[in-house]
Short mmCIF file of C-alpha atoms and ligand atoms in Angstrom, two decimals:
data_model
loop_
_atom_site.label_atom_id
_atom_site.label_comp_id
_atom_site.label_asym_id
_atom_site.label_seq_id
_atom_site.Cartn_x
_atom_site.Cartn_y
_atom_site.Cartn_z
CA UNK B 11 301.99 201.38 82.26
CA UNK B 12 300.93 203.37 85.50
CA UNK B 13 303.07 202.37 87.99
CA UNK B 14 302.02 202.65 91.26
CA UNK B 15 303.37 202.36 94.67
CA UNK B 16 302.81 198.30 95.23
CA UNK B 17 304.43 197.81 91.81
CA UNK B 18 307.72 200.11 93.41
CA UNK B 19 307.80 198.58 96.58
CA UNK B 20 307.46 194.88 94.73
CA UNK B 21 310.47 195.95 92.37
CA UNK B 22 312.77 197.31 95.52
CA UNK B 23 311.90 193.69 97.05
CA UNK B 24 312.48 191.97 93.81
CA UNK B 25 316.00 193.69 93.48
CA UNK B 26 316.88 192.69 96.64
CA UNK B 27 315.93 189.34 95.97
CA UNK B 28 317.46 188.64 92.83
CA UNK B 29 320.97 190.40 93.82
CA UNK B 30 321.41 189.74 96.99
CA UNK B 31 318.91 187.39 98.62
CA UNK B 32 316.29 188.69 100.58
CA UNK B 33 318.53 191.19 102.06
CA UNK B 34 316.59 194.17 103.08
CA UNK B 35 316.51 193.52 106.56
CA UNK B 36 319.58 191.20 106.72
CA UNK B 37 322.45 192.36 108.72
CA UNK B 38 324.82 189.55 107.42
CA UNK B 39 325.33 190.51 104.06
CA UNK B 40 328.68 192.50 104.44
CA UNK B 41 330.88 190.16 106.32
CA UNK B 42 331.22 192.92 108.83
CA UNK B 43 329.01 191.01 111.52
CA UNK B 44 329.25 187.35 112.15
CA UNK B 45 327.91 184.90 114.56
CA UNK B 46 329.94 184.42 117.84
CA UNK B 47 332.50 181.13 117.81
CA UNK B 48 330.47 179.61 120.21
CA UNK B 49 327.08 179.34 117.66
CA UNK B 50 329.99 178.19 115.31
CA UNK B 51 331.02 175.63 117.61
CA UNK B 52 328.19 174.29 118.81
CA UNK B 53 326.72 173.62 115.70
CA UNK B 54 329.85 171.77 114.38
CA UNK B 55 329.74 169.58 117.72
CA UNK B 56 326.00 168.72 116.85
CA UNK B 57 327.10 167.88 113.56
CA UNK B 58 329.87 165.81 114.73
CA UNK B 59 327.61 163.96 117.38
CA UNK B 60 325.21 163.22 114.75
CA UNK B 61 322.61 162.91 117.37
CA UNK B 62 320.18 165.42 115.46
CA UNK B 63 319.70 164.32 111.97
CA UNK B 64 316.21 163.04 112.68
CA UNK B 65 312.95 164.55 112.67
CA UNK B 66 312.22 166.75 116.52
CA UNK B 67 308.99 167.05 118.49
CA UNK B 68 306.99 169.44 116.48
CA UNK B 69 307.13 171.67 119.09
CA UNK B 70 311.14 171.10 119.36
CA UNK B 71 313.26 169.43 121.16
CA UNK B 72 312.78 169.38 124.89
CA UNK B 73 316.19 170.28 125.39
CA UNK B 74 316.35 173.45 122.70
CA UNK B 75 312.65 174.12 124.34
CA UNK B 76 314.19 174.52 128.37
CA UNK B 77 317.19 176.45 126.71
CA UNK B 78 315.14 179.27 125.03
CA UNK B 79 312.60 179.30 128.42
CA UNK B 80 316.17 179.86 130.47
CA UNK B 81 317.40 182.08 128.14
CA UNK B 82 314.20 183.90 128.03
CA UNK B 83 313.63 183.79 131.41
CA UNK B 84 314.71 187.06 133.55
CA UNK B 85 313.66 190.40 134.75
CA UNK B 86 311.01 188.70 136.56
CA UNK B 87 309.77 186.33 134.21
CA UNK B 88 309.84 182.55 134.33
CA UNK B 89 309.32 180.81 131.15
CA UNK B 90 308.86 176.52 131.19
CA UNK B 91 309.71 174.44 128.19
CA UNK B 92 306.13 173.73 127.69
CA UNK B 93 305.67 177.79 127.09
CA UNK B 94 308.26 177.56 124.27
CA UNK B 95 307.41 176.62 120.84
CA UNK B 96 310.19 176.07 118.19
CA UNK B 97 309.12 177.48 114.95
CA UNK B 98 311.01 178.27 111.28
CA UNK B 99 312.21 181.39 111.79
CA UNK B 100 310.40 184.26 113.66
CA UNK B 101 308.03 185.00 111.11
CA UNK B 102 307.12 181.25 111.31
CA UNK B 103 306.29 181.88 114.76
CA UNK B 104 304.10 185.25 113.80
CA UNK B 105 301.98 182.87 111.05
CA UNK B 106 301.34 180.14 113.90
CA UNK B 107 300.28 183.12 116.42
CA UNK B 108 298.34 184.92 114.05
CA UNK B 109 296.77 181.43 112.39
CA UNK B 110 295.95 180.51 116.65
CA UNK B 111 294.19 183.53 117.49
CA UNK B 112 292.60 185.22 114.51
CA UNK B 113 289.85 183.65 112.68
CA UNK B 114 288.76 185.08 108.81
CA UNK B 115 285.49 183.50 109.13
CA UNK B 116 284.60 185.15 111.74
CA UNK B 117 285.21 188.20 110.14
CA UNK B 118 288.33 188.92 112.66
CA UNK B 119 290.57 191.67 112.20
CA UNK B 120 294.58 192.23 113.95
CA UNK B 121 295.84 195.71 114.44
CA UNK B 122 299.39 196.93 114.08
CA UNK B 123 301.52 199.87 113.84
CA UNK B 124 301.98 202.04 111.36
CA UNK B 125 304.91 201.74 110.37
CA UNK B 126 305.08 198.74 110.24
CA UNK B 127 306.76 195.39 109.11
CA UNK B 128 304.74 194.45 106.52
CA UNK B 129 304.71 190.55 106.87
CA UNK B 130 302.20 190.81 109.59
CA UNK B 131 299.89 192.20 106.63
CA UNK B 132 300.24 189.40 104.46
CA UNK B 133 300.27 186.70 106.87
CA UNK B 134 296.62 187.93 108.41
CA UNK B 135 295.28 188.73 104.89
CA UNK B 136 296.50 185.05 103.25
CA UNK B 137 294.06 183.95 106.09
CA UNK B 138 291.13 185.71 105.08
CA UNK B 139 292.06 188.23 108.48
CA UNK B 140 291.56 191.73 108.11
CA UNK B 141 294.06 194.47 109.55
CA UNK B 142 293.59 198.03 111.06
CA UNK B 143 297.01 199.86 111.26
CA UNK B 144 297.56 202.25 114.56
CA UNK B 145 299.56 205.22 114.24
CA UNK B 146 303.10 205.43 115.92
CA UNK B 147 304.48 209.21 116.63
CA UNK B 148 307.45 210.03 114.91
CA UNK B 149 307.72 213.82 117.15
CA UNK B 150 307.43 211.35 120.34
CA UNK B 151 310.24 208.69 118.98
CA UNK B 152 307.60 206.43 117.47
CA UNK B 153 305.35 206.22 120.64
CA UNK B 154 302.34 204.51 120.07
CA UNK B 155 299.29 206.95 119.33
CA UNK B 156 297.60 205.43 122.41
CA UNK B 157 294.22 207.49 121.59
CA UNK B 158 294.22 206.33 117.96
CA UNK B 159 295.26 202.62 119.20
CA UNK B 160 292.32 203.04 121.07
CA UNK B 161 289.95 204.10 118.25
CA UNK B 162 290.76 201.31 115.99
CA UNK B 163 289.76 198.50 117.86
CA UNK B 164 286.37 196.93 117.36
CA UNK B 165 284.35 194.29 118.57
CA UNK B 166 286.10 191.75 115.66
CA UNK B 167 289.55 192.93 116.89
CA UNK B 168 291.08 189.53 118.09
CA UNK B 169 294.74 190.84 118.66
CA UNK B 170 297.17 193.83 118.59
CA UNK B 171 300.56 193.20 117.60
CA UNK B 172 303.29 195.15 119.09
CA UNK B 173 306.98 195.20 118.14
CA UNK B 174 309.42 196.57 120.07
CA UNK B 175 312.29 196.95 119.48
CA UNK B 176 311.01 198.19 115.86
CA UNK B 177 311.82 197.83 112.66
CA UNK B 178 311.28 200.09 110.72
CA UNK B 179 311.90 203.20 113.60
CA UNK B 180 314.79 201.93 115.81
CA UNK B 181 311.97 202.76 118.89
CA UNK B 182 312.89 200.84 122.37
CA UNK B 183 309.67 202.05 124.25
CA UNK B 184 310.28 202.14 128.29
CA UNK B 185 308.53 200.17 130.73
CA UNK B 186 305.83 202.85 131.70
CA UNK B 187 304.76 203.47 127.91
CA UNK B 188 304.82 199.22 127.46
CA UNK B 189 302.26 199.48 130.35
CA UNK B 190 300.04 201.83 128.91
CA UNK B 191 299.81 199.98 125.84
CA UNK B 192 298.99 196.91 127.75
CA UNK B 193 296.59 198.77 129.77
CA UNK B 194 294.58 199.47 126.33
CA UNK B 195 294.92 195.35 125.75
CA UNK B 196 293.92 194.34 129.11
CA UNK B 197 290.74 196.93 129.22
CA UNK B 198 289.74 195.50 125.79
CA UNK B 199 290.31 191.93 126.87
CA UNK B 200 292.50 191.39 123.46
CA UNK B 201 295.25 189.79 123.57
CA UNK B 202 298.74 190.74 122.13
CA UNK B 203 301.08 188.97 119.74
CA UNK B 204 304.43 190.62 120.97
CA UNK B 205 307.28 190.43 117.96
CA UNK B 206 310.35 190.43 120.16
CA UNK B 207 312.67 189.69 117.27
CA UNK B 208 315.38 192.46 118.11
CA UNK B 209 315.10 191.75 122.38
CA UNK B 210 318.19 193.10 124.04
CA UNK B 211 320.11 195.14 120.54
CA UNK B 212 319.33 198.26 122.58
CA UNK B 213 321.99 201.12 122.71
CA UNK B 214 323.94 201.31 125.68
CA UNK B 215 321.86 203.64 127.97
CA UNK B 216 319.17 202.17 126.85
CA UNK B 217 316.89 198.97 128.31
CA UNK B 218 314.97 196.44 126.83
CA UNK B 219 311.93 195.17 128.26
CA UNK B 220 310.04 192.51 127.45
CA UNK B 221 306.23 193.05 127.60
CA UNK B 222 306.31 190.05 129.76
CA UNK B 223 308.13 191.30 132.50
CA UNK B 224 304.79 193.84 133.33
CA UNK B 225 302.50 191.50 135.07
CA UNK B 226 299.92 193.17 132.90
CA UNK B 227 297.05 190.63 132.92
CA UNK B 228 297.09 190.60 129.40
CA UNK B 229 298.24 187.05 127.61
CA UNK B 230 301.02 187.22 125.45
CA UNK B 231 302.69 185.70 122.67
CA UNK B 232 306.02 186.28 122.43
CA UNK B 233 307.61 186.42 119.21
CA UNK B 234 311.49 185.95 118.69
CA UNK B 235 314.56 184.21 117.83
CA UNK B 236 317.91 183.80 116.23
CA UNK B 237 317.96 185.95 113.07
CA UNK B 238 318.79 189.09 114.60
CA UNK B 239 320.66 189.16 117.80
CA UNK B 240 322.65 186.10 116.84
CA UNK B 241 323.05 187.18 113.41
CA UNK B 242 321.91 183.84 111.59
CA UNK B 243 318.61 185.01 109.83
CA UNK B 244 319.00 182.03 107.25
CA UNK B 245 319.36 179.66 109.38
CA UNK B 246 315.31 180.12 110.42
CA UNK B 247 314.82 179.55 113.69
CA UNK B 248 312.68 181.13 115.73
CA UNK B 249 310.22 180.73 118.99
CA UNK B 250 306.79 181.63 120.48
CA UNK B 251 307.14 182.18 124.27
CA UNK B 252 303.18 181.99 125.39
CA UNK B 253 303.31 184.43 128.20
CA UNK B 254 299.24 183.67 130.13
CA UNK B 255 299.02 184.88 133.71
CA UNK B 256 294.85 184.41 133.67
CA UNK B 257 295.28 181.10 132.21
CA UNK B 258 293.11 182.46 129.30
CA UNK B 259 295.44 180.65 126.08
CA UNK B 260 295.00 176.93 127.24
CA UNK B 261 293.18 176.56 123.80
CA UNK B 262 295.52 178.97 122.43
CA UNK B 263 298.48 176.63 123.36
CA UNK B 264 296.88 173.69 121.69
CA UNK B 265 296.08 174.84 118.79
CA UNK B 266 299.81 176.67 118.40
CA UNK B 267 301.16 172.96 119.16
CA UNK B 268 298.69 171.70 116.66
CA UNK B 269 299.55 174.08 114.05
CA UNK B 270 302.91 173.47 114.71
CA UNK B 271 302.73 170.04 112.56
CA UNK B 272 302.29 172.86 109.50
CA UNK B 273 306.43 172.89 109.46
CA UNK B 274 307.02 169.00 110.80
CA UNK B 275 308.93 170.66 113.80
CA UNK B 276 311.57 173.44 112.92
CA UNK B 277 315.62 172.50 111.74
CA UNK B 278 317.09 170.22 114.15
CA UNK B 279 320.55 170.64 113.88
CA UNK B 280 320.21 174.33 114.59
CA UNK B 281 317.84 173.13 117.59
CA UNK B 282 320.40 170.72 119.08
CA UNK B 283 322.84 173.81 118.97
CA UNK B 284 320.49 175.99 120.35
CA UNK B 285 321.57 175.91 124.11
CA UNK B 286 324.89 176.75 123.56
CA UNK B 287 324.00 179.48 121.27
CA UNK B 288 321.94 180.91 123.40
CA UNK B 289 323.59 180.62 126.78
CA UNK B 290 327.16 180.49 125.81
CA UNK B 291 327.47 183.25 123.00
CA UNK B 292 329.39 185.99 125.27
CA UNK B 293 328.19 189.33 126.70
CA UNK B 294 331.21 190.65 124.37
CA UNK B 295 329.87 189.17 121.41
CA UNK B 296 326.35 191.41 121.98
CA UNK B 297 328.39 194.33 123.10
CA UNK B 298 330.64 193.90 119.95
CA UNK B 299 327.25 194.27 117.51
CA UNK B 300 325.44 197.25 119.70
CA UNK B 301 328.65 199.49 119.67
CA UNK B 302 328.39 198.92 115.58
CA UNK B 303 325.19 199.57 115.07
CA UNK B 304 325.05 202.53 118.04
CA UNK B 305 328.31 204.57 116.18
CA UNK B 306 326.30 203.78 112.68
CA UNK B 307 323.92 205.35 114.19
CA UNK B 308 325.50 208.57 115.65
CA UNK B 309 327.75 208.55 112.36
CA UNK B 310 324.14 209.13 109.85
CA UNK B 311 322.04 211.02 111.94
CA UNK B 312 325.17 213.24 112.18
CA UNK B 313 325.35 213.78 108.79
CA UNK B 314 321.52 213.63 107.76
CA UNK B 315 320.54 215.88 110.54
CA UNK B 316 322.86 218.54 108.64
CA UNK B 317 321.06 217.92 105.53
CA UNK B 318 318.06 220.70 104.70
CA UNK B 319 314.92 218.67 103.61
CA UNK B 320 315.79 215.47 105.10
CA UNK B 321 314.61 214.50 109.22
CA UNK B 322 316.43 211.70 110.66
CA UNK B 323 315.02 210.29 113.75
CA UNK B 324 317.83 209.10 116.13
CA UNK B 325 317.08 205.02 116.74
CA UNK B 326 317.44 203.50 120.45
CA UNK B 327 318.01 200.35 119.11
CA UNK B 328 317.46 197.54 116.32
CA UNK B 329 318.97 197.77 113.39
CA UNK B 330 317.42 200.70 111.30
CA UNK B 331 316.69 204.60 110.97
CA UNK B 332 313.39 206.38 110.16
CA UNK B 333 314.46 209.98 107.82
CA UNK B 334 311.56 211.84 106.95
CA UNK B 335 311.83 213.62 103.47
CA UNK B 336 310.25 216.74 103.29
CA UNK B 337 309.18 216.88 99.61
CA UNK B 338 308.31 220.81 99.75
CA UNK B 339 312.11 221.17 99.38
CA UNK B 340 312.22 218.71 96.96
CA UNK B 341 310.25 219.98 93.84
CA UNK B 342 312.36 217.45 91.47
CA UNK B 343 309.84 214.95 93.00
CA UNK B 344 306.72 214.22 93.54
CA UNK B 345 306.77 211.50 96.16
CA UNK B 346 309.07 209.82 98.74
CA UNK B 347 309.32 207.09 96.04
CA UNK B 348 310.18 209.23 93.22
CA UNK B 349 313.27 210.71 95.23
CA UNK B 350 314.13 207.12 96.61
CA UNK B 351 314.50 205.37 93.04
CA UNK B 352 316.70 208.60 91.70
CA UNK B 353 318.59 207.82 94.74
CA UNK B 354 319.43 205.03 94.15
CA UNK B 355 320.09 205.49 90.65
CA UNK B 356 322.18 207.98 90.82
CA UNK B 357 324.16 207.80 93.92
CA UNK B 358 323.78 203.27 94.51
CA UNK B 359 321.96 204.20 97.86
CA UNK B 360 319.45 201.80 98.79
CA UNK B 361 317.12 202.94 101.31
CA UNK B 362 313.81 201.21 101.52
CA UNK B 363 310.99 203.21 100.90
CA UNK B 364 308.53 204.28 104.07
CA UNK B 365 305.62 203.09 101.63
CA UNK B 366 307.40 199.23 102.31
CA UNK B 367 305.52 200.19 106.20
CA UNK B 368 302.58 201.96 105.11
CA UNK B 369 304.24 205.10 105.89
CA UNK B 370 305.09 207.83 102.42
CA UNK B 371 307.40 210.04 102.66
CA UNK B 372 310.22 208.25 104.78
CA UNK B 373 313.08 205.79 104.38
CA UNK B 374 314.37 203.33 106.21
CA UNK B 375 318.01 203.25 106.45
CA UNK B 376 320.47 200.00 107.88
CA UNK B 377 322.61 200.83 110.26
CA UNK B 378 324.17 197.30 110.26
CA UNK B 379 327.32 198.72 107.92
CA UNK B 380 330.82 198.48 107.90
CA UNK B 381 331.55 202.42 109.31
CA UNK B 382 333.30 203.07 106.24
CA UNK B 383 330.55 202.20 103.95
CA UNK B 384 327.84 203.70 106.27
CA UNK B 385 329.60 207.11 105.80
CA UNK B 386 330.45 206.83 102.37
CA UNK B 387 326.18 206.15 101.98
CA UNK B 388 325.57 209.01 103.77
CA UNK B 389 328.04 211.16 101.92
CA UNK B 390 326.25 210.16 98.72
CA UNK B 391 322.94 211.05 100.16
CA UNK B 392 324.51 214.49 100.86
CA UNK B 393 325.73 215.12 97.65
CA UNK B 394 322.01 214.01 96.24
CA UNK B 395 320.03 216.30 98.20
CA UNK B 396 322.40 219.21 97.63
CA UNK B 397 321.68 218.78 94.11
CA UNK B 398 317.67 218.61 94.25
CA UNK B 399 317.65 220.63 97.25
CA UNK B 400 315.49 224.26 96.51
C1 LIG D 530 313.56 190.18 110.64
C2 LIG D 530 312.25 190.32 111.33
C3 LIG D 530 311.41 189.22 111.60
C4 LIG D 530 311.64 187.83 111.02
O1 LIG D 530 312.67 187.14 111.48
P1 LIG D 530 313.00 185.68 110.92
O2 LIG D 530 313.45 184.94 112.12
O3 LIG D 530 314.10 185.85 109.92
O4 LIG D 530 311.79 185.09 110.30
C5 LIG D 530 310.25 189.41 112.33
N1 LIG D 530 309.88 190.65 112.73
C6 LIG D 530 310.62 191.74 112.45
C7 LIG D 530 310.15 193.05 112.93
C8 LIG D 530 311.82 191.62 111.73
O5 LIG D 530 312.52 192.72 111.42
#
């Protein structure tokens, strides 16, 4: 059988499921980070309380809704609990934006970047919604391609979905490039769906900021939740924010509160722990995960930089980092994939393949580690390319 690159990707996903859950972008699976004692706590005093065993609002709680606007709320911005919408984890929240805005029969299309995380793909195309990719810039640390951006939209464009920080590249973009981006949106009158799902794990020099925050004139869904930066992915809860300064979404809103019923409201005994969680985990805890994923970070590009044939590309935050292979040196293979799978056969390195984000020729590596593992990995990858290396 010809096996081709959906069949490769499909197989890394299906190993991942099978051993290890759906683990390739789950930072929890080697003990090493854990969710602060206050999430602990506050979900064992909800339990204890027994006040949310019943079904919630479909939208959520009120309470877990004014939490997440609080939390949410800074830099500027002012959320209200009726801007928050609690959803099943933040890819729940993507499927109710994308569901809200885009419309297959009318032959509407969403754009995103390339690389990119490929649920937004299958959640617009099991709608009948078509999707245009726009090119980020590896040489300008995964900039958008604002020309190229600009080229893809049509008249059937209905929204352009930005994530920042990204997964797969590790980009943080600053506050002047957000605004250029928006600029695009606003002079296109398209809104943007805004994945948010790694807010605030930025490395220490670095700064988060949420598209929000701009006064752009562009309405905004915001896309986030706990999975990440509390380090809870399964416990799948997540949250639109709708962000509308022109009052332009009222129909949007309804229809997000409408689809909402889809799930019957989202868990409620995470929701009733949600305020503490949010507002109580300590600045420590956060400082605690950044200063593991920031030395995982120094620790690989260290060692891949080093490496002839292989380009890392030094992350600003999130949890991941883009390496470019440069097959030319590589004559044992004939694609990124090819070298990926002998990889990992030979050396148990797992890196997901760029082809996973529409994007040959790279890998994604975690950065999310214990340190001694994440230099053992990169030893291995050493050792491999020496060997293939011509
Ligand atoms: C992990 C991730 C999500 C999904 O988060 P869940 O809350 O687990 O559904 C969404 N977007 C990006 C870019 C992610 O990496």
């Amino acid at each position: 059988m010809e096996i081709n690159d959906a069949h490769i990707c499909g197989r890394f996903h299906q190993i991942e499921n099978d051993e290890r859950g759906s683990s390739y972008s789950d930072p929890t699976i080697y003990g090493n980070l854990n969710p602060s004692k206050e999430t602990i706590e506050a979900i064992i005093r909800t339990l204890e309380e027994g006040s949310c065993n019943g079904y919630a609002p479909c939208v959520g709680y009120e309470v877990a809704r004014q939490a997440v606007a609080t939390y949410l709320s800074h830099d500027g911005v002012e959320f209200n609990s009726k801007d928050i919408i609690l959803c099943s984890g933040c890819s729940s929240s993507l499927d109710l934006c994308i569901t809200a805005i885009a419309d297959g029969t009318k032959n509407h299309n969403i754009l995103m970047p390339k690389p990119g995380f490929p649920i937004y793909r299958t959640l617009a195309e099991s709608i009948g919604v078509g999707v245009k990719t726009y090119n980020l810039l590896p040489e300008k640390k995964w900039q958008v391609d604002l020309l190229h951006l600009e080229s893809q939209i049509d008249d059937n464009t209905a929204v352009i979905i930005l994530n920042n920080p990204s997964n797969p590249c590790g980009s943080v973009y600053d506050e002047n490039h957000l605004r250029a981006i928006l600029s695009i949106a606003r002079r296109y009158q398209i809104p943007v769906i805004a994945d948010e799902v790694y807010e605030q794990i930025v490395f220490p020099d670095k700064k988060f900021v949420s598209t929000a925050a701009l006064e752009s004139g562009v309405p905004i869904l915001i896309c986030g939740g706990l999975a990440k930066r509390f380090l809870v992915p399964g416990w799948r809860i997540g949250w639109i924010a709708v962000h509308d300064p022109i009052n332009a979404f009222d129909d949007i809103r309804s229809a997000l509160s409408s689809l909402s019923q889809k799930i019957i409201g989202s868990n409620t005994l995470i929701q009733g722990a949600i305020p503490d969680i949010l507002l109580k985990s300590p600045q420590s805890f956060h400082d605690d995960m950044i200063n593991t994923l920031c030395e995982n970070a120094k620790v690989a590009y260290e060692a891949i930089d080093k490496v002839p044939g292989l380009v890392p590309y030094m992350p600003d935050g999130s949890m991941y980092m883009m390496v470019k292979i440069d097959l030319d040196k590589f004559p044992h293979f004939e694609t990124g994939l090819q070298f990926i799978m002998r990889l990992m056969e030979e050396e148990s390195v797992f890196c997901l393949p760029g082809d996973c984000f529409e994007l040959p020729g790279f890998m994604r590596i975690v950065i999310t580690l214990p340190g001694d593992i994440m230099k053992e990995a990169c030893d291995r990858i050493v050792n491999f390319c020496n060997k293939y290396y011509t």
